[in-house]
Tab-separated table of C-alpha atoms and ligand atoms in Angstrom:
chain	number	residue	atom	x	y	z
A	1139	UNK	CA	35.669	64.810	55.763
A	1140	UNK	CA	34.777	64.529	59.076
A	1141	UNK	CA	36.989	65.864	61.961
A	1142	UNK	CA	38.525	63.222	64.540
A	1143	UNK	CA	39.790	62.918	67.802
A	1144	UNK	CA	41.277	60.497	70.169
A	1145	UNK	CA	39.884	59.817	73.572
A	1146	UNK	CA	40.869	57.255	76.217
A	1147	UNK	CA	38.095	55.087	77.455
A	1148	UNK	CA	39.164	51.625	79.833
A	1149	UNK	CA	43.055	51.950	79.081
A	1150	UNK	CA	42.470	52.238	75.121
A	1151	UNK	CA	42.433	55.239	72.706
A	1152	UNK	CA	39.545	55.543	70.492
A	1153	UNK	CA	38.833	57.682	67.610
A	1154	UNK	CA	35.475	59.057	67.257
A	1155	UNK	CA	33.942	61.885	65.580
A	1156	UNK	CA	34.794	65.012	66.522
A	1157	UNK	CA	30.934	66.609	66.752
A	1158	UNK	CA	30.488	65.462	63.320
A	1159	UNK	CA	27.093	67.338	62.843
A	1160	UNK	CA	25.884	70.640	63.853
A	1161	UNK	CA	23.391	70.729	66.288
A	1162	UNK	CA	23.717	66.826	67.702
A	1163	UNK	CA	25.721	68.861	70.878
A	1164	UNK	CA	28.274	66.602	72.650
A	1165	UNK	CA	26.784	63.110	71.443
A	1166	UNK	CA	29.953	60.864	70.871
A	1167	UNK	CA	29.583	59.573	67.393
A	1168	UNK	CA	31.522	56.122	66.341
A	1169	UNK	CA	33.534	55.797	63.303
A	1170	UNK	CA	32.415	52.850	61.337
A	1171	UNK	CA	35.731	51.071	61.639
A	1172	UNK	CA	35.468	51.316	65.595
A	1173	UNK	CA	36.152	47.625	67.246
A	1174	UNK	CA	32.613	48.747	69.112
A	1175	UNK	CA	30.857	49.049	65.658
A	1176	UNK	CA	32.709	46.111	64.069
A	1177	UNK	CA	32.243	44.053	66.700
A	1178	UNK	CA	28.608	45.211	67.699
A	1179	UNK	CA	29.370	45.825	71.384
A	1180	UNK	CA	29.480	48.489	73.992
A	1181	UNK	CA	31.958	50.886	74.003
A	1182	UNK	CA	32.611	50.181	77.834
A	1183	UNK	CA	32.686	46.212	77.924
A	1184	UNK	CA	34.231	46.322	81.664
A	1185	UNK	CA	30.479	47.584	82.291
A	1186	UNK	CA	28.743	44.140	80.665
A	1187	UNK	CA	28.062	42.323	84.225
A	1188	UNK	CA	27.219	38.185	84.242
A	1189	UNK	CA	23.202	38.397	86.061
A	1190	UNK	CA	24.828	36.190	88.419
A	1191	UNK	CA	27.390	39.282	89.590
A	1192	UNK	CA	25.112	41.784	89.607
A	1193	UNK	CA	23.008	42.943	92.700
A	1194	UNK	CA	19.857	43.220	90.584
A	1195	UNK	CA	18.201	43.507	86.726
A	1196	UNK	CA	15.800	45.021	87.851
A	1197	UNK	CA	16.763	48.524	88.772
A	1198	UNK	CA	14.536	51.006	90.628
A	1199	UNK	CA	14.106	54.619	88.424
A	1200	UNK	CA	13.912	56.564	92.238
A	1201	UNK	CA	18.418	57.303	91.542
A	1202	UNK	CA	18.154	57.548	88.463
A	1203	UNK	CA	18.370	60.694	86.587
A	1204	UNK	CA	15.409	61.325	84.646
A	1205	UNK	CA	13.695	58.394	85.054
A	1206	UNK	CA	11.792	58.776	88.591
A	1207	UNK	CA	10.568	56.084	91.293
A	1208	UNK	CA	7.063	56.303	90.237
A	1209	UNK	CA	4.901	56.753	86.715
A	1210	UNK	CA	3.739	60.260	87.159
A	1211	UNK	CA	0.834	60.906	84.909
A	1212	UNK	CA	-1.689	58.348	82.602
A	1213	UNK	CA	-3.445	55.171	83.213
A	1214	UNK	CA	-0.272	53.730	84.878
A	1215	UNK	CA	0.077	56.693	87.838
A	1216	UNK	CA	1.305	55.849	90.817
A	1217	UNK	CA	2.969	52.234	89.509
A	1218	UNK	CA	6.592	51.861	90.938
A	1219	UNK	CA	8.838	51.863	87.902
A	1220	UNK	CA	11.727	49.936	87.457
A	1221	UNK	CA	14.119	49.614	84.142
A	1222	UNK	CA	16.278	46.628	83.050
A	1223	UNK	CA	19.520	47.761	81.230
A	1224	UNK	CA	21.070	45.257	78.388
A	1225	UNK	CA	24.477	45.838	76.368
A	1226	UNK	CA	24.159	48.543	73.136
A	1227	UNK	CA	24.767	46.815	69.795
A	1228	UNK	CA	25.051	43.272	70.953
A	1229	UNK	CA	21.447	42.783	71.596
A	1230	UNK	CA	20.396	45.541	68.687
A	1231	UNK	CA	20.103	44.755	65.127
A	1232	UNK	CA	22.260	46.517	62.926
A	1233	UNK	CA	19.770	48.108	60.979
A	1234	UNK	CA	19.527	50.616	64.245
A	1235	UNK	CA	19.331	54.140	63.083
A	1236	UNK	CA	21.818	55.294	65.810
A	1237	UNK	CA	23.919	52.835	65.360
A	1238	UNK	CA	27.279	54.990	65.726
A	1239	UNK	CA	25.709	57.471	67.609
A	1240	UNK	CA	24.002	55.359	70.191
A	1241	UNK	CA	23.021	57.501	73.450
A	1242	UNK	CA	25.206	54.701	74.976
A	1243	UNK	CA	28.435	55.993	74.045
A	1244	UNK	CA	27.805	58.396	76.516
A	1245	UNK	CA	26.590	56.000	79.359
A	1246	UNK	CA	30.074	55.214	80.911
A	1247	UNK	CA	29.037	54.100	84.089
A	1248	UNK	CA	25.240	52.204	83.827
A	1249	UNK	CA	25.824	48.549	84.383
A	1250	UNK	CA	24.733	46.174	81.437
A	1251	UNK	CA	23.342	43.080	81.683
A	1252	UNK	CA	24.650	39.929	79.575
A	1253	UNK	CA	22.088	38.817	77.329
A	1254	UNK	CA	21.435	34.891	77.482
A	1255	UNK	CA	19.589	31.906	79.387
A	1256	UNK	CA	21.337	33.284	83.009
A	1257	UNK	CA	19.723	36.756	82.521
A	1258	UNK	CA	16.187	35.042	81.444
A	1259	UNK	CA	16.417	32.988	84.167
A	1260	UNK	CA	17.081	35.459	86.578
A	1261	UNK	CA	14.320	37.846	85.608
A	1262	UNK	CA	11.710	35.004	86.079
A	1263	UNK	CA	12.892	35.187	89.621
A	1264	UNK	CA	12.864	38.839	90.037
A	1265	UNK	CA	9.368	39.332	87.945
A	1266	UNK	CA	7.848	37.094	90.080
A	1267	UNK	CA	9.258	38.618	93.554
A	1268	UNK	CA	8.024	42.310	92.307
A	1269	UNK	CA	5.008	40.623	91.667
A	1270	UNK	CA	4.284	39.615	95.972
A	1271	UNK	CA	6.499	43.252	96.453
A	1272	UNK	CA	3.951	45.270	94.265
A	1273	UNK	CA	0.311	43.693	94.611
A	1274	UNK	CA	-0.629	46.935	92.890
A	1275	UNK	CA	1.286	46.390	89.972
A	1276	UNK	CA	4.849	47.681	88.454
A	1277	UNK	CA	6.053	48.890	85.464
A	1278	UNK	CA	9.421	47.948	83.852
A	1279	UNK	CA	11.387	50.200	81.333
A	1280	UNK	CA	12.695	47.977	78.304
A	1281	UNK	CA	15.393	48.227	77.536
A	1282	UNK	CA	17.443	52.018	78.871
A	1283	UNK	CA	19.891	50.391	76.636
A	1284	UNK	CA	20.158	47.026	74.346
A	1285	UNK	CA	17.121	45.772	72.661
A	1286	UNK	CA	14.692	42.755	72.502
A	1287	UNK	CA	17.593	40.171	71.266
A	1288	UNK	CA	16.027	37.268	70.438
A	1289	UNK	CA	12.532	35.481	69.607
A	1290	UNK	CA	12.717	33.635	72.891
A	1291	UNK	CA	13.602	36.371	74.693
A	1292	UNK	CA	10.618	38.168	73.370
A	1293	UNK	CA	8.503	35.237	74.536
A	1294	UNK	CA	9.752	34.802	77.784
A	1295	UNK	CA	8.196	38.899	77.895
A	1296	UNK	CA	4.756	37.612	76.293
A	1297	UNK	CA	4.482	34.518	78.727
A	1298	UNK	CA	5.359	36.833	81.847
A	1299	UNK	CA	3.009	39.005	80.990
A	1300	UNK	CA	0.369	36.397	80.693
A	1301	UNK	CA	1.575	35.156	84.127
A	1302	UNK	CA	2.271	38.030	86.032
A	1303	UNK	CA	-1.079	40.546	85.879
A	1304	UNK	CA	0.707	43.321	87.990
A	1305	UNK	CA	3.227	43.062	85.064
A	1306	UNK	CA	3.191	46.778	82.974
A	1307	UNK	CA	6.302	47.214	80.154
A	1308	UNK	CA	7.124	49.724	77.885
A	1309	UNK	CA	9.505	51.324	76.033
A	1310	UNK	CA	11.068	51.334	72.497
A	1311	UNK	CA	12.813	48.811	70.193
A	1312	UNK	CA	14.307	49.135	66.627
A	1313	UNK	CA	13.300	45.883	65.482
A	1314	UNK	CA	11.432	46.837	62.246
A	1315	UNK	CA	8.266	45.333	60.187
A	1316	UNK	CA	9.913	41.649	59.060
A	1317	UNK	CA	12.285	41.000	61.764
A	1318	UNK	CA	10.624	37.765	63.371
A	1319	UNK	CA	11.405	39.610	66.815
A	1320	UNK	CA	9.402	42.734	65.586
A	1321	UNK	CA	6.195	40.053	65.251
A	1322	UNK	CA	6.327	38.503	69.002
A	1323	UNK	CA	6.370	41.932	69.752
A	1324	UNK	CA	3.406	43.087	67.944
A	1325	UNK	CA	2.013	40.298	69.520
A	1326	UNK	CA	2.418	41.353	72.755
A	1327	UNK	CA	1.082	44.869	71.917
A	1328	UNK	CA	-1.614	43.476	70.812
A	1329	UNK	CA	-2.684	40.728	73.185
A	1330	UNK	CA	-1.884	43.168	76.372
A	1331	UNK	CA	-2.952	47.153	75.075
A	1332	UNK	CA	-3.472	47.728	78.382
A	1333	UNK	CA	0.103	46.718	79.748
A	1334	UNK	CA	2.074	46.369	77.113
A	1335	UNK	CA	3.577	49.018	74.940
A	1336	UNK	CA	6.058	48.727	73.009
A	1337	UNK	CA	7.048	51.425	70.524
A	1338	UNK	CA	9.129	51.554	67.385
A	1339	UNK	CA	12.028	53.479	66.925
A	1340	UNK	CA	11.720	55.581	63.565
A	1341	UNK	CA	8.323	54.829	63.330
A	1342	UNK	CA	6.397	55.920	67.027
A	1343	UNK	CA	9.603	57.417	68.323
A	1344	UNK	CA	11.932	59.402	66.391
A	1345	UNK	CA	15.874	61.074	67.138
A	1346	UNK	CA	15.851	65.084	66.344
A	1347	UNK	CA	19.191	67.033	65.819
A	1348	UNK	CA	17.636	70.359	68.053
A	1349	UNK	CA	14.131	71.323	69.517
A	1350	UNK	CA	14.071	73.604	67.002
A	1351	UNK	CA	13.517	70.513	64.573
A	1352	UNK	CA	10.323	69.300	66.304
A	1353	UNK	CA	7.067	68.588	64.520
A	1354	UNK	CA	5.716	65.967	66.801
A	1355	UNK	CA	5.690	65.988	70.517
A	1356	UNK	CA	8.732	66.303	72.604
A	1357	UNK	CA	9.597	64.112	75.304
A	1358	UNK	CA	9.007	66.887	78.548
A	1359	UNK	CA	11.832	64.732	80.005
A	1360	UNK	CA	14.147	66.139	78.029
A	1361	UNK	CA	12.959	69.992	77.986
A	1362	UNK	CA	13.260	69.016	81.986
A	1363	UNK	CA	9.883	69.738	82.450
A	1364	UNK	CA	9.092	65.955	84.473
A	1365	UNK	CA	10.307	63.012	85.429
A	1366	UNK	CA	9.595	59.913	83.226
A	1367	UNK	CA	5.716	60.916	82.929
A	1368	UNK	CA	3.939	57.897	80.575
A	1369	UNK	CA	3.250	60.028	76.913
A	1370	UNK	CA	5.069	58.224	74.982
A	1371	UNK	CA	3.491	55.106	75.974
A	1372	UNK	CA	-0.421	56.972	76.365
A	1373	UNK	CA	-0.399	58.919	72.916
A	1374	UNK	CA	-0.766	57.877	68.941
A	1375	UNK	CA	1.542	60.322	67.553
A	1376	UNK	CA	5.458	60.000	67.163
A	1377	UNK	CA	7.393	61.511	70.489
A	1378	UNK	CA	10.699	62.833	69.844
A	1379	UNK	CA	14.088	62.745	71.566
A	1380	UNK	CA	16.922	65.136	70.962
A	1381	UNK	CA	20.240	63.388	70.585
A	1382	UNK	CA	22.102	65.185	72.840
B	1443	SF4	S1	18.662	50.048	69.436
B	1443	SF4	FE1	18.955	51.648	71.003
B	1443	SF4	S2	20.523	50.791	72.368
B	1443	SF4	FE2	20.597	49.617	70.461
B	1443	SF4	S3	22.174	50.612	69.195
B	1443	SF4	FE3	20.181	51.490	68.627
B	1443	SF4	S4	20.010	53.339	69.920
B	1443	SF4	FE4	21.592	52.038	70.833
């Protein structure tokens, strides 16, 4: 059985795994009978900002830890890069292989963004003002945390990026193969190869317990080699991330 402990996050104890597996280091694992899990939310909810209350979505990488200001290597060099953060678990679908063990539970202090017509809203706006800001292009990180959440949300992506030419987005969702999200995706892969890439977690991108595991690539990110450099949006086979 595994070990448990309580800790005290926004004024309430929570019981969580006590480093339930060896190797997965100091990743805080949910029990399944968490309110977070039940109620597929964020473990911080005081962290879930309305659009209209936060400064921006769009969030440059230059302060923040491992991501960097700028793509640093590929076909996208030189773009500034910015990443849009959503809530964990609300906007994922359960089927999420890191479900419990989502990297979020350790991301006390990033600001989410409420999912919904405000937040859509919104990013027209600020996709449009990077747009005159950036006539080079820019690159946006989807999603540091939360996923694609619904089919028009996925749209409103496709039709910005048929809009918007300096538009570049990448990153990784776990909408699988038969999700109706997972096709406006593919879409968007597809109609935009050049802009658009969109990976899937499991399949292109998979979560290791140790380096010592790897038989793919490693994200140099994590082995602290770079700043967020473009492989895992530039290469065909699988990149890996540790869950640490
Ligand atoms: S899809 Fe990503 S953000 Fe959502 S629960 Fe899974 S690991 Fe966390």
């Amino acid at each position: 059985m595994t070990a448990t402990r309580k800790v005290e996050y926004g004024g309430h104890l929570h019981r969580i795994a006590n480093k339930p597996v060896k190797g997965t280091g100091a990743r805080v694992t949910l029990m399944p009978d968490h309110p977070a899990i039940r109620e597929a939310r964020t473990l911080f909810p005081s962290r879930v900002v309305h659009p209209d209350d936060s400064p921006r979505l769009l969030v440059s990488g230059f302060n923040q830890r491992k991501i960097g200001g700028k793509v640093t290597k590929g076909r996208w060099k030189g773009l500034p890069l910015y990443t849009l953060t959503l809530e964990e678990r609300a906007t994922c679908p359960r089927s999420c292989g890191e479900w419990t063990t989502c990297y979020g539970n350790n991301m006390n202090w990033s600001r989410r963004h409420a999912a919904g017509l405000d937040l859509e809203a919104r990013l027209i706006d600020e996709v449009v003002a990077m747009e005159q800001r950036h006539p080079g292009g820019f690159a946006v990180r989807l999603h540091v945390l939360g996923d694609f959440y619904s089919v028009a949300y996925a749209r409103l992506w496709q039709d910005m990026l048929a809009e918007v030419p300096g538009l570049h987005v990448f990153g990784f969702t776990a909408r699988q193969v038969g999700d109706p999200i997972a096709r406006v995706i593919r879409a968007m892969n597809a109609e935009y190869p050049d802009r658009c890439v969109i990976r899937t977690s499991g399949v292109d991108s998979l979560v290791i317990a140790s380096p010592a595991g790897s038989e793919h690539v490693l994200c140099p990110v994590q082995t602290g080699k770079t700043d967020c450099c473009g492989l895992c949006w530039t290469m065909d086979r699988p990149v890996e991330f540790v869950r640490h």
